[in-house]
CSV table of C-alpha atoms and ligand atoms in Angstrom, one decimal:
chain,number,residue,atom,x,y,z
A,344,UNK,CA,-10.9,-8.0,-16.6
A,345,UNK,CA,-8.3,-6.1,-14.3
A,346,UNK,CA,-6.1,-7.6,-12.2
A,347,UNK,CA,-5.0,-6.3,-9.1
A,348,UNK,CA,-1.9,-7.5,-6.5
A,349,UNK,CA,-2.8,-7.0,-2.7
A,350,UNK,CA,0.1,-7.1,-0.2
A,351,UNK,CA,-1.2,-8.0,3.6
A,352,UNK,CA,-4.6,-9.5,2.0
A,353,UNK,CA,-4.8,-11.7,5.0
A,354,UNK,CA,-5.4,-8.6,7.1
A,355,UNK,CA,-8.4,-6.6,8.1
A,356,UNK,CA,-8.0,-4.1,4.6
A,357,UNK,CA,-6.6,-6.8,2.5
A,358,UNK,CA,-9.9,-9.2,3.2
A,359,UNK,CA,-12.3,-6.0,2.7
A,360,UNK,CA,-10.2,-4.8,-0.5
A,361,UNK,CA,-10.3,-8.1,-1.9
A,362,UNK,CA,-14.2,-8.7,-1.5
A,363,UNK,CA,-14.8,-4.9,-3.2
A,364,UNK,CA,-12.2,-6.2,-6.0
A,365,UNK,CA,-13.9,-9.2,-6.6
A,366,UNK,CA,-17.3,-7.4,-7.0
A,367,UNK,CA,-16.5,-4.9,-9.1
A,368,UNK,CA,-14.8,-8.4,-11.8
A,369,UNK,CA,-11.5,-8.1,-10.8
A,370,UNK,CA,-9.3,-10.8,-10.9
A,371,UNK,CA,-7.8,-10.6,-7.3
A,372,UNK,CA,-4.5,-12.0,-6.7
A,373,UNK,CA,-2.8,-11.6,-3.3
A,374,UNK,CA,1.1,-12.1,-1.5
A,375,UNK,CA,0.9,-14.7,0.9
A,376,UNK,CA,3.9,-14.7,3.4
A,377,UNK,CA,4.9,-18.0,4.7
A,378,UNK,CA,3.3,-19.5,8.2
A,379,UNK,CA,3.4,-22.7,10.3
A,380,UNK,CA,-0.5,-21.7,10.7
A,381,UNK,CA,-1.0,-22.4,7.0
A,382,UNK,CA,-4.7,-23.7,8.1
A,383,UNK,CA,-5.3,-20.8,9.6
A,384,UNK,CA,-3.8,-17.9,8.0
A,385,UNK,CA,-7.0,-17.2,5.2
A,386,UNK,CA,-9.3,-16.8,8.3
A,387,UNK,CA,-10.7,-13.7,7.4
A,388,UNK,CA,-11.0,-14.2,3.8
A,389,UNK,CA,-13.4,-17.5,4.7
A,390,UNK,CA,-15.0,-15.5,7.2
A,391,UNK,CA,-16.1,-13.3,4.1
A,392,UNK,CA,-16.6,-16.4,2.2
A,393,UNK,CA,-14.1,-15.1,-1.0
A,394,UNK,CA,-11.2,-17.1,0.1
A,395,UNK,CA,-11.3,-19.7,-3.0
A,396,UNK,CA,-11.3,-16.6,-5.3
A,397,UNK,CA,-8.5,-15.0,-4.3
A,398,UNK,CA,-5.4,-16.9,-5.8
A,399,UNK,CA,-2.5,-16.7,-3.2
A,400,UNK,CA,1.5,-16.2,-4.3
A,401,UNK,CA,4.1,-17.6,-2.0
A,402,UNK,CA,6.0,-14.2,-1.2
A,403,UNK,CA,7.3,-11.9,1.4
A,404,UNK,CA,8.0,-8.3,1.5
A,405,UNK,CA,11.3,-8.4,3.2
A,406,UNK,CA,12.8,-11.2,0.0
A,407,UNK,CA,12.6,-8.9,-3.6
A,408,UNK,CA,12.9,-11.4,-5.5
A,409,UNK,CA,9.7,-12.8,-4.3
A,410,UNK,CA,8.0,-10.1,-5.3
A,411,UNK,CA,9.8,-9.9,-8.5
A,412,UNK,CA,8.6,-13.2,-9.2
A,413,UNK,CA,5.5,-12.5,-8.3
A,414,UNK,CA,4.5,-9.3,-10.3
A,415,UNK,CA,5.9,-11.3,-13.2
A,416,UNK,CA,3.7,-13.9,-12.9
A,417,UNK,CA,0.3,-11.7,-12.0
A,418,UNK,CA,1.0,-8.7,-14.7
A,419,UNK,CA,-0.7,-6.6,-12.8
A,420,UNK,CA,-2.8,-3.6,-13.5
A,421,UNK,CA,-3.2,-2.4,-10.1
A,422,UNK,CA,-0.9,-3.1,-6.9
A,423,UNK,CA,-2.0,-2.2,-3.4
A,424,UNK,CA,0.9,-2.6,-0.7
A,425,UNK,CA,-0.7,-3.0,2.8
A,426,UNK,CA,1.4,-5.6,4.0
A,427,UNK,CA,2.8,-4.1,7.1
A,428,UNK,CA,4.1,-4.8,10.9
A,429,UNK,CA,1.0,-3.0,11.7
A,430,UNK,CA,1.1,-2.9,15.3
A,431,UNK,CA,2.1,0.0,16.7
A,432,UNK,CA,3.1,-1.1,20.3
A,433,UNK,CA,5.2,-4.1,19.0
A,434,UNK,CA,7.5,-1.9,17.1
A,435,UNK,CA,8.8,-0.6,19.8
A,436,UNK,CA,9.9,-4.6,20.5
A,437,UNK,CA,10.9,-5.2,17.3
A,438,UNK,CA,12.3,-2.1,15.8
A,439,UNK,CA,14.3,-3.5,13.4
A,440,UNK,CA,11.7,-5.8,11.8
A,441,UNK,CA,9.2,-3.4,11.7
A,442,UNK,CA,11.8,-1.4,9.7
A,443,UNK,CA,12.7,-4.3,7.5
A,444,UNK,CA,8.4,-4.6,6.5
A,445,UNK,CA,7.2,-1.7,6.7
A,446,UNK,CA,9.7,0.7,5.7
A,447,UNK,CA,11.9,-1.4,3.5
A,448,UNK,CA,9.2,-3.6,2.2
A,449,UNK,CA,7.7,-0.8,0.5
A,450,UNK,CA,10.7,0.2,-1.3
A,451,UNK,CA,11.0,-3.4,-2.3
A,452,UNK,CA,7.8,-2.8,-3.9
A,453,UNK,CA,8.2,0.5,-5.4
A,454,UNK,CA,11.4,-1.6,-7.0
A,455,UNK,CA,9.8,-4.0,-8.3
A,456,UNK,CA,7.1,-2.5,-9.7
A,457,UNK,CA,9.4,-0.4,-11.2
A,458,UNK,CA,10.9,-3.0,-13.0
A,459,UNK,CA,8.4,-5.5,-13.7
A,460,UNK,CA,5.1,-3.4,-13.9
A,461,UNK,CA,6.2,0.1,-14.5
A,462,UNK,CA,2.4,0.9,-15.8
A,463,UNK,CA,0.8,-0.5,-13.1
A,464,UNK,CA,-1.0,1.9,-10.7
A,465,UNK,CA,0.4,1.6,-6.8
A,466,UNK,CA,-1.1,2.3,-4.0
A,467,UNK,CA,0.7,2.9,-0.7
A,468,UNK,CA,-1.2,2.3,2.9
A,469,UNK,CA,0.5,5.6,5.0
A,470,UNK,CA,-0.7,5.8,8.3
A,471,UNK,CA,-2.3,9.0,10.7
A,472,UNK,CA,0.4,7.5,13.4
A,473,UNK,CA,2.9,9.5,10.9
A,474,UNK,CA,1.3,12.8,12.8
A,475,UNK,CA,2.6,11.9,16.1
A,476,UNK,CA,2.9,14.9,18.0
A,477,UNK,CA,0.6,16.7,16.0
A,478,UNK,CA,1.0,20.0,14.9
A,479,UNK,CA,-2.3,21.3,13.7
A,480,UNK,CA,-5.1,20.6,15.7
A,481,UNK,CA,-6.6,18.7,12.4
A,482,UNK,CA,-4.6,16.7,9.9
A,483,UNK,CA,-4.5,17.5,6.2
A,484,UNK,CA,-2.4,16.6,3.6
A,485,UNK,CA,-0.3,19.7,4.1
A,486,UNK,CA,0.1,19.2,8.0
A,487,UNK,CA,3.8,18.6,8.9
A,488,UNK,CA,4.6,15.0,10.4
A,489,UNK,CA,6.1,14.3,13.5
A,490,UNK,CA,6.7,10.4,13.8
A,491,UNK,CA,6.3,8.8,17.6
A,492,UNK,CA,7.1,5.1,17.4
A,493,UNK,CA,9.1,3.1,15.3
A,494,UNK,CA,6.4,1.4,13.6
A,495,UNK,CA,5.5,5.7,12.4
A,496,UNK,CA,9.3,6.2,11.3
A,497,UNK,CA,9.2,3.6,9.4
A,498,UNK,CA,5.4,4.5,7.6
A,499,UNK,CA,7.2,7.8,7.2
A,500,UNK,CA,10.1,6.9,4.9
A,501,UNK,CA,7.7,4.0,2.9
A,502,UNK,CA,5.4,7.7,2.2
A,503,UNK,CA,8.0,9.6,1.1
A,504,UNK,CA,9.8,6.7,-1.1
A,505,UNK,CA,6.2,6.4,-2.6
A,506,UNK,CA,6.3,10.2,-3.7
A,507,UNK,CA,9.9,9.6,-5.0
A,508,UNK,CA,8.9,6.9,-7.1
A,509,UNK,CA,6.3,9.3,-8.4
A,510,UNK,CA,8.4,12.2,-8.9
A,511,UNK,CA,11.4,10.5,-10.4
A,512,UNK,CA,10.0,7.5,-12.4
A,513,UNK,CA,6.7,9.0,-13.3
A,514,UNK,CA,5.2,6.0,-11.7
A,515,UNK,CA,1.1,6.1,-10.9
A,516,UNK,CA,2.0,5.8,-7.1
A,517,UNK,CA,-0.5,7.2,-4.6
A,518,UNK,CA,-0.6,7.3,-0.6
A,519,UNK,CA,-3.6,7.3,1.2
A,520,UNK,CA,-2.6,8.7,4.8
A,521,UNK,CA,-5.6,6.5,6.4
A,522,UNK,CA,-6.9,7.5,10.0
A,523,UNK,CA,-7.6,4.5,12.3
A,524,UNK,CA,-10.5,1.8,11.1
A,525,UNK,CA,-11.9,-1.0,12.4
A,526,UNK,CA,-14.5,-3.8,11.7
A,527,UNK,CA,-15.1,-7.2,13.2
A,528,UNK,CA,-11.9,-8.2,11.4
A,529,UNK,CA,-10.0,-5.8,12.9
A,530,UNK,CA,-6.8,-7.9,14.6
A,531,UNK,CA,-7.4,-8.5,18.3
A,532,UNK,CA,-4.6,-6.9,19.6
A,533,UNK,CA,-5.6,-2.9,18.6
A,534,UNK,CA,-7.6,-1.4,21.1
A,535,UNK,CA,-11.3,-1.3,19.7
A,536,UNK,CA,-11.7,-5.3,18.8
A,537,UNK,CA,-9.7,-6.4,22.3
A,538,UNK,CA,-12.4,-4.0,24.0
A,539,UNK,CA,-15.1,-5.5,21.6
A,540,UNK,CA,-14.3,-9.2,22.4
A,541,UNK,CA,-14.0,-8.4,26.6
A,542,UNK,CA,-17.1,-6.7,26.6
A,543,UNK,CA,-18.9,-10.1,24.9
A,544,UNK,CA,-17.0,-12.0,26.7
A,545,UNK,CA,-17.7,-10.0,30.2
A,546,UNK,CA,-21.5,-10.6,29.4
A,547,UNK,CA,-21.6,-14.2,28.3
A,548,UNK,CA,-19.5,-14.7,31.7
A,549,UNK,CA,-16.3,-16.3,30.8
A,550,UNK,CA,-14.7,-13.2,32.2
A,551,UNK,CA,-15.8,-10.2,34.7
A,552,UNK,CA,-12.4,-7.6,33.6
A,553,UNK,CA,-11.0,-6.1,31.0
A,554,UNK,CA,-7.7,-4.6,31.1
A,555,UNK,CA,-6.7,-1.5,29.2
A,556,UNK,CA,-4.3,1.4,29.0
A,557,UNK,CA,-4.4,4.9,27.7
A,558,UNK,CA,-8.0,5.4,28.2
A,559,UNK,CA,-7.6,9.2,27.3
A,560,UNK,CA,-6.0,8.8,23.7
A,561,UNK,CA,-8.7,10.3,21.3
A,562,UNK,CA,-8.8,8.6,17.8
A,563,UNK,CA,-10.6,9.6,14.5
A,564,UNK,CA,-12.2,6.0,14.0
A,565,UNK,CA,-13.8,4.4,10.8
A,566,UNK,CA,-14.8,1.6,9.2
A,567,UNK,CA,-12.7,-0.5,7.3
A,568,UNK,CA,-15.5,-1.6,4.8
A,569,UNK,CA,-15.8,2.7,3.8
A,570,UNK,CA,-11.9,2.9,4.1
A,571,UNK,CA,-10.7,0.3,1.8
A,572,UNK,CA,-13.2,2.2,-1.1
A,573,UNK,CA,-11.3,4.8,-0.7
A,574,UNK,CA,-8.0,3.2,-1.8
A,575,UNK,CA,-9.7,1.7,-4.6
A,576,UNK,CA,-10.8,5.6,-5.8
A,577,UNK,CA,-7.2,6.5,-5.2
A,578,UNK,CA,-6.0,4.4,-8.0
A,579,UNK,CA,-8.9,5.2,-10.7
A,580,UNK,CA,-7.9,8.5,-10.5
A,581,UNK,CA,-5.9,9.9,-13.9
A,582,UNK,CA,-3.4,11.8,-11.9
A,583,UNK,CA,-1.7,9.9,-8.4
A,584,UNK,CA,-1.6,12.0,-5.1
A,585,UNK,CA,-2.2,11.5,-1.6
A,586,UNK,CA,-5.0,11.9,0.3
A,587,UNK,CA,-6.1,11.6,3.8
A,588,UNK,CA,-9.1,9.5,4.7
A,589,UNK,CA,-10.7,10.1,8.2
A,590,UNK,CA,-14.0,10.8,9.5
A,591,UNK,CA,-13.9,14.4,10.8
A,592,UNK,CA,-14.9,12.9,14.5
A,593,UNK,CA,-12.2,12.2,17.2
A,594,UNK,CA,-13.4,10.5,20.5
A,595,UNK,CA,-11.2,9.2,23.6
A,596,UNK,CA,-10.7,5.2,23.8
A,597,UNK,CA,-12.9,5.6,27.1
A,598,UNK,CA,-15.8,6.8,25.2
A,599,UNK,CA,-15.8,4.1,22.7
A,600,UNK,CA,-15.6,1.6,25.8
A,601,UNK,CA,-18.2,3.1,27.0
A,602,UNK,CA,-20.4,2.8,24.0
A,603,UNK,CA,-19.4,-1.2,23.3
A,604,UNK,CA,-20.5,-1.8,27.3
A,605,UNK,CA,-23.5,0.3,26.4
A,606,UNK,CA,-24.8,-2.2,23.5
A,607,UNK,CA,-24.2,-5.1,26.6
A,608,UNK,CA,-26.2,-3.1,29.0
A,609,UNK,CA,-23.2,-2.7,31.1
A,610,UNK,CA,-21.7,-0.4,33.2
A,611,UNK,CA,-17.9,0.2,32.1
A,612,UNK,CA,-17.0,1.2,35.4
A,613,UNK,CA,-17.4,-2.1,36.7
A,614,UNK,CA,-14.9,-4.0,34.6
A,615,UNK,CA,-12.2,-1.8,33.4
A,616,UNK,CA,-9.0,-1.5,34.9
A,617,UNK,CA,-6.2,0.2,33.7
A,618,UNK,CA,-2.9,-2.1,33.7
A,619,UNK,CA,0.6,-0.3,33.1
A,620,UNK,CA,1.3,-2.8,30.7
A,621,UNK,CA,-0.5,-1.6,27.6
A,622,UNK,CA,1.1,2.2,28.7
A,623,UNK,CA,3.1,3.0,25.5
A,624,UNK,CA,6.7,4.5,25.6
A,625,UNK,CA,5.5,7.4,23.8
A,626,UNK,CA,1.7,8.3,23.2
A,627,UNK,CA,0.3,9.6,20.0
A,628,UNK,CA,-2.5,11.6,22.2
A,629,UNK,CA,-5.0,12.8,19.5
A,630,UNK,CA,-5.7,12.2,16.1
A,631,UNK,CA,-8.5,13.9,13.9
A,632,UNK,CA,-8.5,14.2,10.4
A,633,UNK,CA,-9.8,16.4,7.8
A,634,UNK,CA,-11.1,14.4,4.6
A,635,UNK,CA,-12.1,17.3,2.9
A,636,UNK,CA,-9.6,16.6,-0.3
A,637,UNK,CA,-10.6,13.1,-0.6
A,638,UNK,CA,-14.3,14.4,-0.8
A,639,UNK,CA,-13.7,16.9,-3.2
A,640,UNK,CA,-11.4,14.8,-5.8
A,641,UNK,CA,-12.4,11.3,-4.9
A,642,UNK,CA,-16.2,12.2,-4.0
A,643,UNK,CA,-15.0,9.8,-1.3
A,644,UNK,CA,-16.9,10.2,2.3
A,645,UNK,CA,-18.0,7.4,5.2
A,646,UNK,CA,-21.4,5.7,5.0
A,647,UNK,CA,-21.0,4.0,8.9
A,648,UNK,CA,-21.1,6.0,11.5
A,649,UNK,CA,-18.9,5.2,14.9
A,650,UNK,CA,-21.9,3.5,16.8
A,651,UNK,CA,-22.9,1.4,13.9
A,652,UNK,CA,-19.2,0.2,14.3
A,653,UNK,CA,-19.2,-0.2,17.5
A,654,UNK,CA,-22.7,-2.0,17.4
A,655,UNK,CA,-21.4,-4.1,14.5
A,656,UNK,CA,-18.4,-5.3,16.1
A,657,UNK,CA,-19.9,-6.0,19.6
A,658,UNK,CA,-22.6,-8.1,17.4
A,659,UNK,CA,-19.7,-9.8,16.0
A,660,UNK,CA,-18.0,-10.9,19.0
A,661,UNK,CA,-20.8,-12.0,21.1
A,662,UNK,CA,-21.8,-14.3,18.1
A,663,UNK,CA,-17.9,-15.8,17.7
A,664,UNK,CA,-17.9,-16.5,21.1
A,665,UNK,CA,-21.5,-18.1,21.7
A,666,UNK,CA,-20.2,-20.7,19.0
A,667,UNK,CA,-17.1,-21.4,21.1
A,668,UNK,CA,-19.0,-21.7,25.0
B,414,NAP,P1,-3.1,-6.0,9.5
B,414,NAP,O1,-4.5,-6.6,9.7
B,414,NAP,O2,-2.2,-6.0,10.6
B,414,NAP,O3,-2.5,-6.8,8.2
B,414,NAP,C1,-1.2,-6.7,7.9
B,414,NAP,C2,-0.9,-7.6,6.8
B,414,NAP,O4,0.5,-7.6,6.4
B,414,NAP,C3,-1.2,-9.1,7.0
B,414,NAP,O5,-1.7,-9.7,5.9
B,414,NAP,C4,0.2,-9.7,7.3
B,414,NAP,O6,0.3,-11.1,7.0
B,414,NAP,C5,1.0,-8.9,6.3
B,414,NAP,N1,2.5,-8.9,6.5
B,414,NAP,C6,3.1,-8.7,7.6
B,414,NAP,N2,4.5,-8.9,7.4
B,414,NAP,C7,4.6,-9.3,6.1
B,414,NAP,C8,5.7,-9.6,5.4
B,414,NAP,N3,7.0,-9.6,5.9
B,414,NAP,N4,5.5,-10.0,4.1
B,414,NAP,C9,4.3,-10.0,3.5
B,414,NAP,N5,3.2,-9.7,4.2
B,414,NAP,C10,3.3,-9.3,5.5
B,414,NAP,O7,-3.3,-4.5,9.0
B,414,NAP,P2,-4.5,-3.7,8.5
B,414,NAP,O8,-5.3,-3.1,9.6
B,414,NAP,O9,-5.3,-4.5,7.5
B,414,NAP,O10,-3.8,-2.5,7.7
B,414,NAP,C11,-3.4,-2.6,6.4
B,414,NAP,C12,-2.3,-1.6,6.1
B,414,NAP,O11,-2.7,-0.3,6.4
B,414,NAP,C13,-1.1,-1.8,7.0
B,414,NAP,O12,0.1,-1.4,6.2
B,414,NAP,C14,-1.3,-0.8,8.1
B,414,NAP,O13,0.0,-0.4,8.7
B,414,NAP,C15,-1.9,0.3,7.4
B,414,NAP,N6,-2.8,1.2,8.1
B,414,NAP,C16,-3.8,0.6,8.9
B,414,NAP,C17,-4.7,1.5,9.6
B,414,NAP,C18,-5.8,0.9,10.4
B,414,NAP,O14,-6.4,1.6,11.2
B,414,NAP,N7,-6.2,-0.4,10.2
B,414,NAP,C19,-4.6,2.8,9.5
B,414,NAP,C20,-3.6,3.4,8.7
B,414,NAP,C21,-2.7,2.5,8.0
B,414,NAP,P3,0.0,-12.2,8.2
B,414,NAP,O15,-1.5,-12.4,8.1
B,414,NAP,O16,0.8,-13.3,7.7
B,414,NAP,O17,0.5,-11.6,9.5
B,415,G4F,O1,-5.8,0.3,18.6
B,415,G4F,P1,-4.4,0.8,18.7
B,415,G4F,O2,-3.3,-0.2,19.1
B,415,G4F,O3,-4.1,1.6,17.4
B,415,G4F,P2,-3.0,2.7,17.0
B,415,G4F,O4,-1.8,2.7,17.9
B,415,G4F,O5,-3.7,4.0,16.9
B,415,G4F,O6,-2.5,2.2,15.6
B,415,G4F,C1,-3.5,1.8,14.6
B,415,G4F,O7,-3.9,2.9,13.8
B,415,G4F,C2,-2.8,3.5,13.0
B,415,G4F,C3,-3.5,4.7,12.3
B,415,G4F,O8,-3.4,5.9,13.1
B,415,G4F,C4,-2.3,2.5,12.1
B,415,G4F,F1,-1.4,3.0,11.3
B,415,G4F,C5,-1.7,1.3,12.9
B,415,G4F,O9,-1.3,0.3,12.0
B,415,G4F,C6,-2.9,0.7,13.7
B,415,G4F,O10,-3.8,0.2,12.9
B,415,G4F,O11,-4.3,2.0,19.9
B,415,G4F,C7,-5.2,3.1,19.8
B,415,G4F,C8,-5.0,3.9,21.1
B,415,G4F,C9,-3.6,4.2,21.5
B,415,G4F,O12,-3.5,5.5,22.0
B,415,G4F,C10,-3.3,3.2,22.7
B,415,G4F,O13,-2.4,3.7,23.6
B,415,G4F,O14,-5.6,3.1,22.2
B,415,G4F,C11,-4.7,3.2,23.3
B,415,G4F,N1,-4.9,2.0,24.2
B,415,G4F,C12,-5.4,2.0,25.4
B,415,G4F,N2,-5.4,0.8,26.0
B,415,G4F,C13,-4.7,0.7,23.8
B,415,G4F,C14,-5.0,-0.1,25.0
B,415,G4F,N3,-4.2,0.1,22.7
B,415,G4F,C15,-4.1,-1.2,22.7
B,415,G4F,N4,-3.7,-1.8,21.5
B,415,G4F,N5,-4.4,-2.0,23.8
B,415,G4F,C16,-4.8,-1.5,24.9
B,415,G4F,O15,-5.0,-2.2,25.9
């Protein structure tokens, strides 16, 4: 039986990783960071009813000799760091910390598995937000970055340590540069769920507006379920490299409003406002990717289209929040 180490598996990927783990007889083990919402904190692991068979290891990416302690203990075969300060718009309020997690957490990783693990296969969670600015109207693996928030500096340097690692100590380390994905887990703060949740909660009447910003941002959005399966493939290859995942598809944040107040039978128009508080210092404007490597060489490609996902998620919400009225 393999065993494999998931950083962040109390997040979206890390709940969707660990149920495609466990299916395929893995023994899943997974780095659980400290809370005072200890009750709370496996919510998304119940919610996929695997949360008794992950085993949980007191740890955090910013203290190595957690994670030392950890990867001792686990011997793992594979090791997926996608514990992160994922959210882009905080890293702009917490700079440092999002540098400290997601930037330096990942070296701590590469360190340790370097020296507790060295045959274990890594796996690295790089980000599309690494793009920035873009300079190619589609984003391979060859397209040059150019980093516009912290929270992208800091994916930046844990992408290139990762290829470092590989390059100097021969380890199996590969990143997958993943384009944005979603899925009724996704964390209500990012863009798609908070729209998701305000559109049910717009039609079961417990509120009438929903208040967003950049509604002309255009993002290459998947599904986390087809996402994570990509990571897995990443790591049963014989050779590490990096790939990007993505759909091939880029649509604005207005259109997939539109679409979630579609599956209400509402009109958009009538609900959204645009508030100047969720206006972002600087503005990744577009994203599209090109998958076209990770197809080839992974035989990797999305089964669930964007309107399934926005259907899914919409479905999702209206049922979380019927329980709760
Ligand atoms: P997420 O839901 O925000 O999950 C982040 C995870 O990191 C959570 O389990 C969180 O634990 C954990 N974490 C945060 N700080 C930590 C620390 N100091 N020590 C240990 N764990 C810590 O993110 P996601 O959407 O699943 O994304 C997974 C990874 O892929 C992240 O690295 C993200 O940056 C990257 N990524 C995501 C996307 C996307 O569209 N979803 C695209 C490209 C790359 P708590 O539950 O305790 O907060
Ligand atoms: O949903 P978002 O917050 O995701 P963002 O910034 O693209 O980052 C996500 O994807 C990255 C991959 O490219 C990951 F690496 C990262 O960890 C995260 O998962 O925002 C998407 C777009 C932005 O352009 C934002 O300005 O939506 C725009 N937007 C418009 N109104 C909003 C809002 N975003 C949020 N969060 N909230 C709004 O009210």
């Amino acid at each position: 039986m393999k065993r494999a180490l998931i950083t962040g598996v109390t997040g979206q990927d890390g709940a969707y990783l660990s149920q495609l783990l466990l299916e395929k007889g893995y023994e899943v083990h997974g780095l659980l960071r400290r809370s005072a919402s200890a009750d709370v904190i496996d919510a998304r692991l119940r919610w996929l009813g695997i949360a008794s068979d992950v085993r949980l290891h007191d740890g955090n990416l910013t203290d190595l000799s957690s994670l030392l302690r950890v990867i001792t203990e686990v011997r793992p075969d594979e090791v997926y760091n996608l514990g992160a300060q994922s959210f882009v718009k905080s890293s702009w309020h917490q700079p440092i910390l999002t540098g400290q997690v997601t930037a330096i957490g990942a070296a701590n990783m590469l360190e340790a598995v370097r020296l507790a693990a060295p045959g274990a296969r890594f796996y690295q969670a790089s980000s599309s937000e690494m793009y920035g600015l873009i300079q190619e109207p589609v984003q391979s693996e060859t397209t040059p970055f150019y980093p516009r928030s912290p929270y992208a500096a800091a994916k930046l340097y844990a992408h290139w340590m990762t290829i470092n690692y590989r390059e100097s100590f021969g380890l199996h380390a590969s990143s997958g540069i993943l384009f944005n994905h979603e899925s009724p887990l996704r964390g209500i703060e990012f863009v798609t769920r908070k729209i998701t949740d305000g559109v049910a909660r717009i039609k079961l009447g417990l509120s009438d507006k929903l208040a967003l910003g950049n509604l002309d941002a255009t993002r290459d959005w998947g599904h986390a379920k087809d996402y994570v399966r990509a990571m897995w493939l990443m790591l049963q290859q014989s050779t590490p490299d990096d790939y990007v995942v993505a759909t091939g598809r880029t649509v604005a944040v207005r259109t997939f409003c539109r679409l979630a107040f579609e599956c209400v039978d509402l009109d958009m128009e009538k609900h959204v406002v645009v508030d100047e508080r969720f206006l972002r210092p600087a503005e990744v404007d577009v994203l599209l990717g090109d998958p076209s490597k990770a197809k080839r060489q992974l035989g990797w490609e999305p089964h669930i289209a964007l309107e399934q996902l926005v259907d899914e998620m919409v479905a999702a919400d209206l049922t979380r929040l019927k329980k709760l009225k």
